[in-house]
Amino acid sequence: MSNVLLEVKDLKKYYKVPKGMLHAVDGVSFNLEKGKTLGIVGESGCGKTTIGRAILRLVEPTSGSVIFDGVDIPKLNKQEMRHMRRNMQLIFQDPFSSLNPRKTITQTIEEPIILANMIPDPDKRFMRVMELMDTVGLAERLVNTYPHELDGGRRQRIGIARALAMNPKFIICDEPVSALDVSIQAQILNLMKKIQREMGLTYIFITHNLAVVNHFSDDIVVMYLGRLIEKAPPETLFANPLHPYTQALLSAVPVPRIHNRPERLLLRGEITSPINPEPICRFANRCNYALPICSKEEPCLIEVEPDHFVACHIVKRG
Amino acid sequence: MEIKKINEQENTLEIKNLVIHYISDEEVVKAVNGVNIIIKAGKTLGLVGETGAGKTTTALSILNLVPEPQGKILSGEVLLQGRSVLSMSERELEVMRGDKVAMIFQDPMTSLNPVHTVGRQIAESIEIHRKVSKQQALKQAKEMLELVGIPSERSNEYPYQFSGGMKQRVDIAIALACSPDLLIADEPTTALDVTIQAQVLKLINELRQEYHMSMLMITHDLGIVAEVCDEVSIAYAGRIIEHGTLEDIFDHMRHPYTKGLFNALPDIGVKRSELKPIKGLMPDPTNLPSGCPFHPRCDYVMEVCSQSLPENKWLSETHCVECHLYKDTNESML
Amino acid sequence: MDETVQKYTTRKGFFKQYKKKSRLQETWNRFLRNKLAVIGLFIFVFIILAAVAAPLIANYDTDAIRVNVPSRLQSPSAKHIFGTDELGRDIMARIVHGARISLVVGCAAIAVALFIGGALGAIAGYSGGKIDDVIMRCMDVFLCLPDVLLALAIVAAFGTNLVNLTIAIGLAFTPKFSRVVRSAVMTVRGVEYVEAARTIGATNTQIITNHVLINCFGPIMVQVTLYVASAILTIAAMSFIGLGIQAPIPEWGNMLASGRVYMRDHAYIVMAPGLAIFLTILSLNLLGDGLRDALDPRLK
């Protein structure tokens, strides 16, 4: 059990909006072991981006605990939190807007090292920057270039180098390849896997792309409207998805094959509002298998088979 | 919408040797470098390519909307049902756009006017092209909304009241309002969630089958191509480097870039330890490589590849490829 | 790490190998392509040079200040290029010395406004919420009053010396700058690289100085040139009604005021200062517009 690096318990993030309370993340819990990758999948409005930010305290969680390496993150003060940040980093989705356009690559990668005062000597620091650039596959001649001179793939590599600069233990990757071309995506994903192996990193991989998360994760969490509705390792999840939403999600992915095309399960209706949600199954209005109980009670997350958790009334009944 | 009478002989769209460059003081962007496209009546062509392949520029040329003054059509023809688009007068173009050819764009957020109701925006197209009164146009607009799966009562609502998927449906309604012969869809589902994408693709499929519409589906997603298209053209650096039916491309792909694209895709059914990416970067359209534009990234590169452009070789009646590897092959060798 | 030590020498040596491509150079090139902006630049530089070289062109005491009644109201000639005014002083001498005053007071006033207004605007824009509301409502109160009136009120209360005038005009323009800086900061605040800076542990102050303000530079610079023009106009207006620079110190506004009565028969008396004001404002505006277009991040 001491292998667990991150323990998220009943994490909630609510926003106050004119119409009431917006439940962006509504009581999510999971454990993440050291060296593993957790994939968080869902569509827009499911809360996957918010939960990433909440774990890093870039937005303040409304309630719940985030225990990282034994330390309860939301309870730290400003000073302690800044120190803690060295261990937990974030790779952003948009390689265009996540880099300061007025700073060269070197300045961007160097900044975290300077802020943490890790290497006071400028020459040694510079060598560390070159080492990082080498790790992520950026040529040395790019040392003085600005982000706008480079393409998306290279910019994302800068983002990765910046995240690695402080030697973190844990990195949250928020849709790191969604904005890139297909042929470049594979390059970046392979790079991230390689770095994980070499540095013993732990990842949370947030994406809406199921094919990518299959390739990349050890365990997958499916979110819908702020709640965790299914959790299982990729082999189990893809072979035997239990929650109707997961089933629909998987079948909705366009398959690049013309033979043996899977049956398409289409959802009806639209996603309900995350503002002041009722304590019922939030997926009920779109579910093809909805029972009366689904509109009355909220289902809890239960372990249906080893390592496979689902929050669904139908599955409980077996 | 009226169901068109098909003239089986006629190709809805023919693009021949199109070359379009964007010329500015500092540089020349070679966006399109000799593109050949044929879309037969009632068929759907998938135009597949990544950034910089020249897909959007090609699509804009069909409507003669390539941005001027930088965009210069240096050579080539664009024939819509036999008529040359590039030599049409402004008036003829206005008649054609919306009526014969319609376009759906990638981002449903920005392609709708926020200050008009959706009903009005659909009706606008009808009013321009058909000689009907405002009320008649609005009535037809409501029918279009029902057709795309939106209750007609919502025709008085404004775009902000609709979700992304529904906005894209409204876009489709506007595009189809005058029963165009050719629908150009430029990455219509890229900005949508995957479950909504499935709904929209299903809708597009149903409509095109029911109304025998020809369609140009521009996408980078081979999964969408498998779902919706009859034929596929693979674009790279402003050229069509491979073309064929679905079977030709999915089962018998030939060009190294096409193979690379398939290998780089994580398939949801198969878990591999490492993806096989295509090495190198997308070519810079202001500084294209010599000879075959793909040669710096190609695993099968030969000396001739950096020296001359490969010619188009027909491997079968439907399947052609531009690659030096197949210069002297015939079908039996493959 | 040892390999790395051998591979790279010092940072400076490495940087020498790969020269930085300057954004400044690109911006300058874009600026040069705008013909009107270049004309504006030329005129403004000319005015600055004239102001700087004023003592060389004409002696302050003998030509600009000393009353010389016998040579009063002379038309432009070889000896007096713009003629002489009603007290016999060489108009050109007064114009070039007046340029010094206008430019110095104008720029100093805007510097004051930029400093105070900029700080307030940056804090308001970055903090948001109640702090933003409080600061902005205070600024709104001052924005309601026309610049000239506000400056007049201050000067009338505290006296009409140069320092007071500078401060008065500076304070009058402060609310305008606070708005400009605030909106620039707000645009940048939500950007991802600011969030990225927070993930690597930067404090709010570090973020504002290191990331936010650097990227606001462009729009702020443009406003500076435009507001300097406004400030110069305000000084002239205030001097015109007698509450700005006092006689006998030459200033374009008070030259217009005193020459007004002679306008009908001796037009040159007002044409010269009028033209000076016109050219200064025009050149600054063209410059500002050109800067705005050149700094426009069309390149992505």
PDB file of N, CA, C and O in Angstrom, chain B residues 95-142:
ATOM      1  N   VAL B  95     -24.777  32.932 -57.642  1.00  0.00           N
ATOM      2  CA  VAL B  95     -25.882  32.011 -57.900  1.00  0.00           C
ATOM      3  C   VAL B  95     -25.477  30.594 -57.528  1.00  0.00           C
ATOM      4  O   VAL B  95     -26.238  29.824 -56.967  1.00  0.00           O
ATOM      5  N   MET B  96     -24.220  30.281 -57.808  1.00  0.00           N
ATOM      6  CA  MET B  96     -23.761  28.921 -57.575  1.00  0.00           C
ATOM      7  C   MET B  96     -23.582  28.601 -56.088  1.00  0.00           C
ATOM      8  O   MET B  96     -23.965  27.537 -55.609  1.00  0.00           O
ATOM      9  N   ARG B  97     -23.020  29.559 -55.361  1.00  0.00           N
ATOM     10  CA  ARG B  97     -22.722  29.290 -53.955  1.00  0.00           C
ATOM     11  C   ARG B  97     -24.001  29.176 -53.138  1.00  0.00           C
ATOM     12  O   ARG B  97     -24.848  30.035 -53.176  1.00  0.00           O
ATOM     13  N   GLY B  98     -24.112  28.157 -52.412  1.00  0.00           N
ATOM     14  CA  GLY B  98     -25.316  27.977 -51.601  1.00  0.00           C
ATOM     15  C   GLY B  98     -26.350  27.153 -52.329  1.00  0.00           C
ATOM     16  O   GLY B  98     -27.069  26.370 -51.729  1.00  0.00           O
ATOM     17  N   ASP B  99     -26.407  27.306 -53.632  1.00  0.00           N
ATOM     18  CA  ASP B  99     -27.411  26.590 -54.396  1.00  0.00           C
ATOM     19  C   ASP B  99     -26.860  25.296 -54.983  1.00  0.00           C
ATOM     20  O   ASP B  99     -27.427  24.234 -54.805  1.00  0.00           O
ATOM     21  N   LYS B 100     -25.746  25.412 -55.698  1.00  0.00           N
ATOM     22  CA  LYS B 100     -25.173  24.203 -56.280  1.00  0.00           C
ATOM     23  C   LYS B 100     -24.135  23.569 -55.352  1.00  0.00           C
ATOM     24  O   LYS B 100     -23.974  22.369 -55.273  1.00  0.00           O
ATOM     25  N   VAL B 101     -23.385  24.443 -54.685  1.00  0.00           N
ATOM     26  CA  VAL B 101     -22.334  23.965 -53.788  1.00  0.00           C
ATOM     27  C   VAL B 101     -22.537  24.617 -52.428  1.00  0.00           C
ATOM     28  O   VAL B 101     -22.763  25.806 -52.348  1.00  0.00           O
ATOM     29  N   ALA B 102     -22.453  23.824 -51.380  1.00  0.00           N
ATOM     30  CA  ALA B 102     -22.550  24.403 -50.039  1.00  0.00           C
ATOM     31  C   ALA B 102     -21.410  23.873 -49.192  1.00  0.00           C
ATOM     32  O   ALA B 102     -20.871  22.809 -49.475  1.00  0.00           O
ATOM     33  N   MET B 103     -21.075  24.632 -48.157  1.00  0.00           N
ATOM     34  CA  MET B 103     -19.909  24.240 -47.351  1.00  0.00           C
ATOM     35  C   MET B 103     -20.241  24.253 -45.870  1.00  0.00           C
ATOM     36  O   MET B 103     -20.951  25.148 -45.390  1.00  0.00           O
ATOM     37  N   ILE B 104     -19.777  23.250 -45.152  1.00  0.00           N
ATOM     38  CA  ILE B 104     -19.888  23.248 -43.687  1.00  0.00           C
ATOM     39  C   ILE B 104     -18.483  23.393 -43.135  1.00  0.00           C
ATOM     40  O   ILE B 104     -17.576  22.694 -43.572  1.00  0.00           O
ATOM     41  N   PHE B 105     -18.321  24.265 -42.158  1.00  0.00           N
ATOM     42  CA  PHE B 105     -16.997  24.535 -41.631  1.00  0.00           C
ATOM     43  C   PHE B 105     -16.728  23.785 -40.346  1.00  0.00           C
ATOM     44  O   PHE B 105     -17.617  23.218 -39.747  1.00  0.00           O
ATOM     45  N   GLN B 106     -15.480  23.886 -39.925  1.00  0.00           N
ATOM     46  CA  GLN B 106     -15.045  23.115 -38.778  1.00  0.00           C
ATOM     47  C   GLN B 106     -15.647  23.594 -37.471  1.00  0.00           C
ATOM     48  O   GLN B 106     -16.132  22.815 -36.687  1.00  0.00           O
ATOM     49  N   ASP B 107     -15.609  24.897 -37.243  1.00  0.00           N
ATOM     50  CA  ASP B 107     -15.965  25.391 -35.924  1.00  0.00           C
ATOM     51  C   ASP B 107     -17.381  25.920 -35.906  1.00  0.00           C
ATOM     52  O   ASP B 107     -17.640  27.004 -36.407  1.00  0.00           O
ATOM     53  N   PRO B 108     -18.328  25.156 -35.316  1.00  0.00           N
ATOM     54  CA  PRO B 108     -19.713  25.629 -35.348  1.00  0.00           C
ATOM     55  C   PRO B 108     -19.913  26.893 -34.513  1.00  0.00           C
ATOM     56  O   PRO B 108     -20.890  27.600 -34.710  1.00  0.00           O
ATOM     57  N   MET B 109     -18.966  27.166 -33.618  1.00  0.00           N
ATOM     58  CA  MET B 109     -19.125  28.365 -32.785  1.00  0.00           C
ATOM     59  C   MET B 109     -19.073  29.634 -33.605  1.00  0.00           C
ATOM     60  O   MET B 109     -19.829  30.566 -33.391  1.00  0.00           O
ATOM     61  N   THR B 110     -18.129  29.689 -34.537  1.00  0.00           N
ATOM     62  CA  THR B 110     -17.910  30.957 -35.220  1.00  0.00           C
ATOM     63  C   THR B 110     -18.574  31.041 -36.582  1.00  0.00           C
ATOM     64  O   THR B 110     -18.571  32.097 -37.205  1.00  0.00           O
ATOM     65  N   SER B 111     -19.161  29.935 -37.070  1.00  0.00           N
ATOM     66  CA  SER B 111     -19.733  30.065 -38.402  1.00  0.00           C
ATOM     67  C   SER B 111     -21.195  30.480 -38.390  1.00  0.00           C
ATOM     68  O   SER B 111     -21.807  30.620 -39.432  1.00  0.00           O
ATOM     69  N   LEU B 112     -21.767  30.675 -37.199  1.00  0.00           N
ATOM     70  CA  LEU B 112     -23.134  31.195 -37.134  1.00  0.00           C
ATOM     71  C   LEU B 112     -23.123  32.629 -36.627  1.00  0.00           C
ATOM     72  O   LEU B 112     -22.361  32.964 -35.732  1.00  0.00           O
ATOM     73  N   ASN B 113     -23.996  33.458 -37.184  1.00  0.00           N
ATOM     74  CA  ASN B 113     -24.082  34.846 -36.767  1.00  0.00           C
ATOM     75  C   ASN B 113     -24.841  34.933 -35.443  1.00  0.00           C
ATOM     76  O   ASN B 113     -25.994  34.512 -35.371  1.00  0.00           O
ATOM     77  N   PRO B 114     -24.200  35.446 -34.405  1.00  0.00           N
ATOM     78  CA  PRO B 114     -24.864  35.415 -33.097  1.00  0.00           C
ATOM     79  C   PRO B 114     -26.079  36.326 -32.964  1.00  0.00           C
ATOM     80  O   PRO B 114     -26.861  36.173 -32.028  1.00  0.00           O
ATOM     81  N   VAL B 115     -26.243  37.289 -33.876  1.00  0.00           N
ATOM     82  CA  VAL B 115     -27.358  38.218 -33.676  1.00  0.00           C
ATOM     83  C   VAL B 115     -28.606  37.879 -34.488  1.00  0.00           C
ATOM     84  O   VAL B 115     -29.582  38.598 -34.437  1.00  0.00           O
ATOM     85  N   HIS B 116     -28.565  36.799 -35.259  1.00  0.00           N
ATOM     86  CA  HIS B 116     -29.777  36.383 -35.971  1.00  0.00           C
ATOM     87  C   HIS B 116     -30.270  35.060 -35.435  1.00  0.00           C
ATOM     88  O   HIS B 116     -29.477  34.215 -35.037  1.00  0.00           O
ATOM     89  N   THR B 117     -31.588  34.848 -35.484  1.00  0.00           N
ATOM     90  CA  THR B 117     -32.111  33.551 -35.062  1.00  0.00           C
ATOM     91  C   THR B 117     -31.689  32.496 -36.075  1.00  0.00           C
ATOM     92  O   THR B 117     -31.390  32.805 -37.225  1.00  0.00           O
ATOM     93  N   VAL B 118     -31.713  31.239 -35.629  1.00  0.00           N
ATOM     94  CA  VAL B 118     -31.256  30.182 -36.543  1.00  0.00           C
ATOM     95  C   VAL B 118     -32.221  30.039 -37.706  1.00  0.00           C
ATOM     96  O   VAL B 118     -31.826  29.777 -38.837  1.00  0.00           O
ATOM     97  N   GLY B 119     -33.507  30.224 -37.417  1.00  0.00           N
ATOM     98  CA  GLY B 119     -34.505  30.131 -38.485  1.00  0.00           C
ATOM     99  C   GLY B 119     -34.192  31.135 -39.579  1.00  0.00           C
ATOM    100  O   GLY B 119     -34.217  30.833 -40.773  1.00  0.00           O
ATOM    101  N   ARG B 120     -33.861  32.343 -39.172  1.00  0.00           N
ATOM    102  CA  ARG B 120     -33.580  33.409 -40.137  1.00  0.00           C
ATOM    103  C   ARG B 120     -32.357  33.069 -40.973  1.00  0.00           C
ATOM    104  O   ARG B 120     -32.300  33.337 -42.165  1.00  0.00           O
ATOM    105  N   GLN B 121     -31.346  32.448 -40.314  1.00  0.00           N
ATOM    106  CA  GLN B 121     -30.106  32.159 -41.043  1.00  0.00           C
ATOM    107  C   GLN B 121     -30.324  31.071 -42.084  1.00  0.00           C
ATOM    108  O   GLN B 121     -29.736  31.104 -43.160  1.00  0.00           O
ATOM    109  N   ILE B 122     -31.180  30.104 -41.742  1.00  0.00           N
ATOM    110  CA  ILE B 122     -31.481  29.073 -42.740  1.00  0.00           C
ATOM    111  C   ILE B 122     -32.308  29.687 -43.860  1.00  0.00           C
ATOM    112  O   ILE B 122     -32.082  29.447 -45.048  1.00  0.00           O
ATOM    113  N   ALA B 123     -33.278  30.513 -43.473  1.00  0.00           N
ATOM    114  CA  ALA B 123     -34.176  31.100 -44.463  1.00  0.00           C
ATOM    115  C   ALA B 123     -33.423  32.007 -45.421  1.00  0.00           C
ATOM    116  O   ALA B 123     -33.807  32.163 -46.586  1.00  0.00           O
ATOM    117  N   GLU B 124     -32.342  32.620 -44.932  1.00  0.00           N
ATOM    118  CA  GLU B 124     -31.583  33.562 -45.763  1.00  0.00           C
ATOM    119  C   GLU B 124     -31.133  32.914 -47.059  1.00  0.00           C
ATOM    120  O   GLU B 124     -31.270  33.478 -48.141  1.00  0.00           O
ATOM    121  N   SER B 125     -30.610  31.688 -46.892  1.00  0.00           N
ATOM    122  CA  SER B 125     -30.121  30.982 -48.073  1.00  0.00           C
ATOM    123  C   SER B 125     -31.267  30.701 -49.039  1.00  0.00           C
ATOM    124  O   SER B 125     -31.133  30.852 -50.253  1.00  0.00           O
ATOM    125  N   ILE B 126     -32.404  30.312 -48.482  1.00  0.00           N
ATOM    126  CA  ILE B 126     -33.555  29.993 -49.329  1.00  0.00           C
ATOM    127  C   ILE B 126     -34.060  31.230 -50.050  1.00  0.00           C
ATOM    128  O   ILE B 126     -34.368  31.207 -51.239  1.00  0.00           O
ATOM    129  N   GLU B 127     -34.104  32.329 -49.311  1.00  0.00           N
ATOM    130  CA  GLU B 127     -34.593  33.577 -49.915  1.00  0.00           C
ATOM    131  C   GLU B 127     -33.735  34.006 -51.088  1.00  0.00           C
ATOM    132  O   GLU B 127     -34.219  34.523 -52.089  1.00  0.00           O
ATOM    133  N   ILE B 128     -32.400  33.821 -50.930  1.00  0.00           N
ATOM    134  CA  ILE B 128     -31.500  34.286 -51.973  1.00  0.00           C
ATOM    135  C   ILE B 128     -31.664  33.469 -53.243  1.00  0.00           C
ATOM    136  O   ILE B 128     -31.650  34.007 -54.349  1.00  0.00           O
ATOM    137  N   HIS B 129     -31.820  32.166 -53.085  1.00  0.00           N
ATOM    138  CA  HIS B 129     -31.752  31.319 -54.274  1.00  0.00           C
ATOM    139  C   HIS B 129     -33.092  30.904 -54.858  1.00  0.00           C
ATOM    140  O   HIS B 129     -33.174  30.481 -55.986  1.00  0.00           O
ATOM    141  N   ARG B 130     -34.136  30.979 -54.041  1.00  0.00           N
ATOM    142  CA  ARG B 130     -35.438  30.601 -54.582  1.00  0.00           C
ATOM    143  C   ARG B 130     -36.339  31.828 -54.564  1.00  0.00           C
ATOM    144  O   ARG B 130     -36.264  32.638 -53.675  1.00  0.00           O
ATOM    145  N   LYS B 131     -37.214  31.918 -55.524  1.00  0.00           N
ATOM    146  CA  LYS B 131     -38.085  33.096 -55.552  1.00  0.00           C
ATOM    147  C   LYS B 131     -39.290  32.847 -54.671  1.00  0.00           C
ATOM    148  O   LYS B 131     -40.357  32.492 -55.136  1.00  0.00           O
ATOM    149  N   VAL B 132     -39.074  32.921 -53.355  1.00  0.00           N
ATOM    150  CA  VAL B 132     -40.219  32.719 -52.465  1.00  0.00           C
ATOM    151  C   VAL B 132     -40.300  33.881 -51.494  1.00  0.00           C
ATOM    152  O   VAL B 132     -39.350  34.629 -51.322  1.00  0.00           O
ATOM    153  N   SER B 133     -41.431  34.006 -50.844  1.00  0.00           N
ATOM    154  CA  SER B 133     -41.606  35.108 -49.902  1.00  0.00           C
ATOM    155  C   SER B 133     -40.891  34.772 -48.598  1.00  0.00           C
ATOM    156  O   SER B 133     -40.469  33.646 -48.367  1.00  0.00           O
ATOM    157  N   LYS B 134     -40.776  35.786 -47.727  1.00  0.00           N
ATOM    158  CA  LYS B 134     -40.090  35.597 -46.447  1.00  0.00           C
ATOM    159  C   LYS B 134     -40.764  34.511 -45.617  1.00  0.00           C
ATOM    160  O   LYS B 134     -40.106  33.672 -45.005  1.00  0.00           O
ATOM    161  N   GLN B 135     -42.102  34.562 -45.601  1.00  0.00           N
ATOM    162  CA  GLN B 135     -42.818  33.576 -44.786  1.00  0.00           C
ATOM    163  C   GLN B 135     -42.589  32.169 -45.303  1.00  0.00           C
ATOM    164  O   GLN B 135     -42.391  31.227 -44.544  1.00  0.00           O
ATOM    165  N   GLN B 136     -42.659  32.037 -46.635  1.00  0.00           N
ATOM    166  CA  GLN B 136     -42.407  30.739 -47.258  1.00  0.00           C
ATOM    167  C   GLN B 136     -41.022  30.226 -46.892  1.00  0.00           C
ATOM    168  O   GLN B 136     -40.842  29.067 -46.545  1.00  0.00           O
ATOM    169  N   ALA B 137     -40.047  31.140 -46.975  1.00  0.00           N
ATOM    170  CA  ALA B 137     -38.669  30.733 -46.676  1.00  0.00           C
ATOM    171  C   ALA B 137     -38.568  30.249 -45.236  1.00  0.00           C
ATOM    172  O   ALA B 137     -37.936  29.237 -44.943  1.00  0.00           O
ATOM    173  N   LEU B 138     -39.188  30.968 -44.310  1.00  0.00           N
ATOM    174  CA  LEU B 138     -39.131  30.570 -42.908  1.00  0.00           C
ATOM    175  C   LEU B 138     -39.799  29.219 -42.700  1.00  0.00           C
ATOM    176  O   LEU B 138     -39.345  28.394 -41.911  1.00  0.00           O
ATOM    177  N   LYS B 139     -40.890  29.002 -43.438  1.00  0.00           N
ATOM    178  CA  LYS B 139     -41.582  27.719 -43.313  1.00  0.00           C
ATOM    179  C   LYS B 139     -40.663  26.592 -43.754  1.00  0.00           C
ATOM    180  O   LYS B 139     -40.522  25.562 -43.091  1.00  0.00           O
ATOM    181  N   GLN B 140     -39.981  26.809 -44.908  1.00  0.00           N
ATOM    182  CA  GLN B 140     -39.052  25.784 -45.387  1.00  0.00           C
ATOM    183  C   GLN B 140     -37.892  25.619 -44.418  1.00  0.00           C
ATOM    184  O   GLN B 140     -37.387  24.516 -44.211  1.00  0.00           O
ATOM    185  N   ALA B 141     -37.491  26.727 -43.793  1.00  0.00           N
ATOM    186  CA  ALA B 141     -36.395  26.650 -42.822  1.00  0.00           C
ATOM    187  C   ALA B 141     -36.776  25.752 -41.661  1.00  0.00           C
ATOM    188  O   ALA B 141     -35.985  24.945 -41.183  1.00  0.00           O
ATOM    189  N   LYS B 142     -38.025  25.870 -41.215  1.00  0.00           N
ATOM    190  CA  LYS B 142     -38.479  25.027 -40.104  1.00  0.00           C
ATOM    191  C   LYS B 142     -38.435  23.557 -40.506  1.00  0.00           C
ATOM    192  O   LYS B 142     -38.085  22.690 -39.700  1.00  0.00           O
TER     193      LYS B 142
END
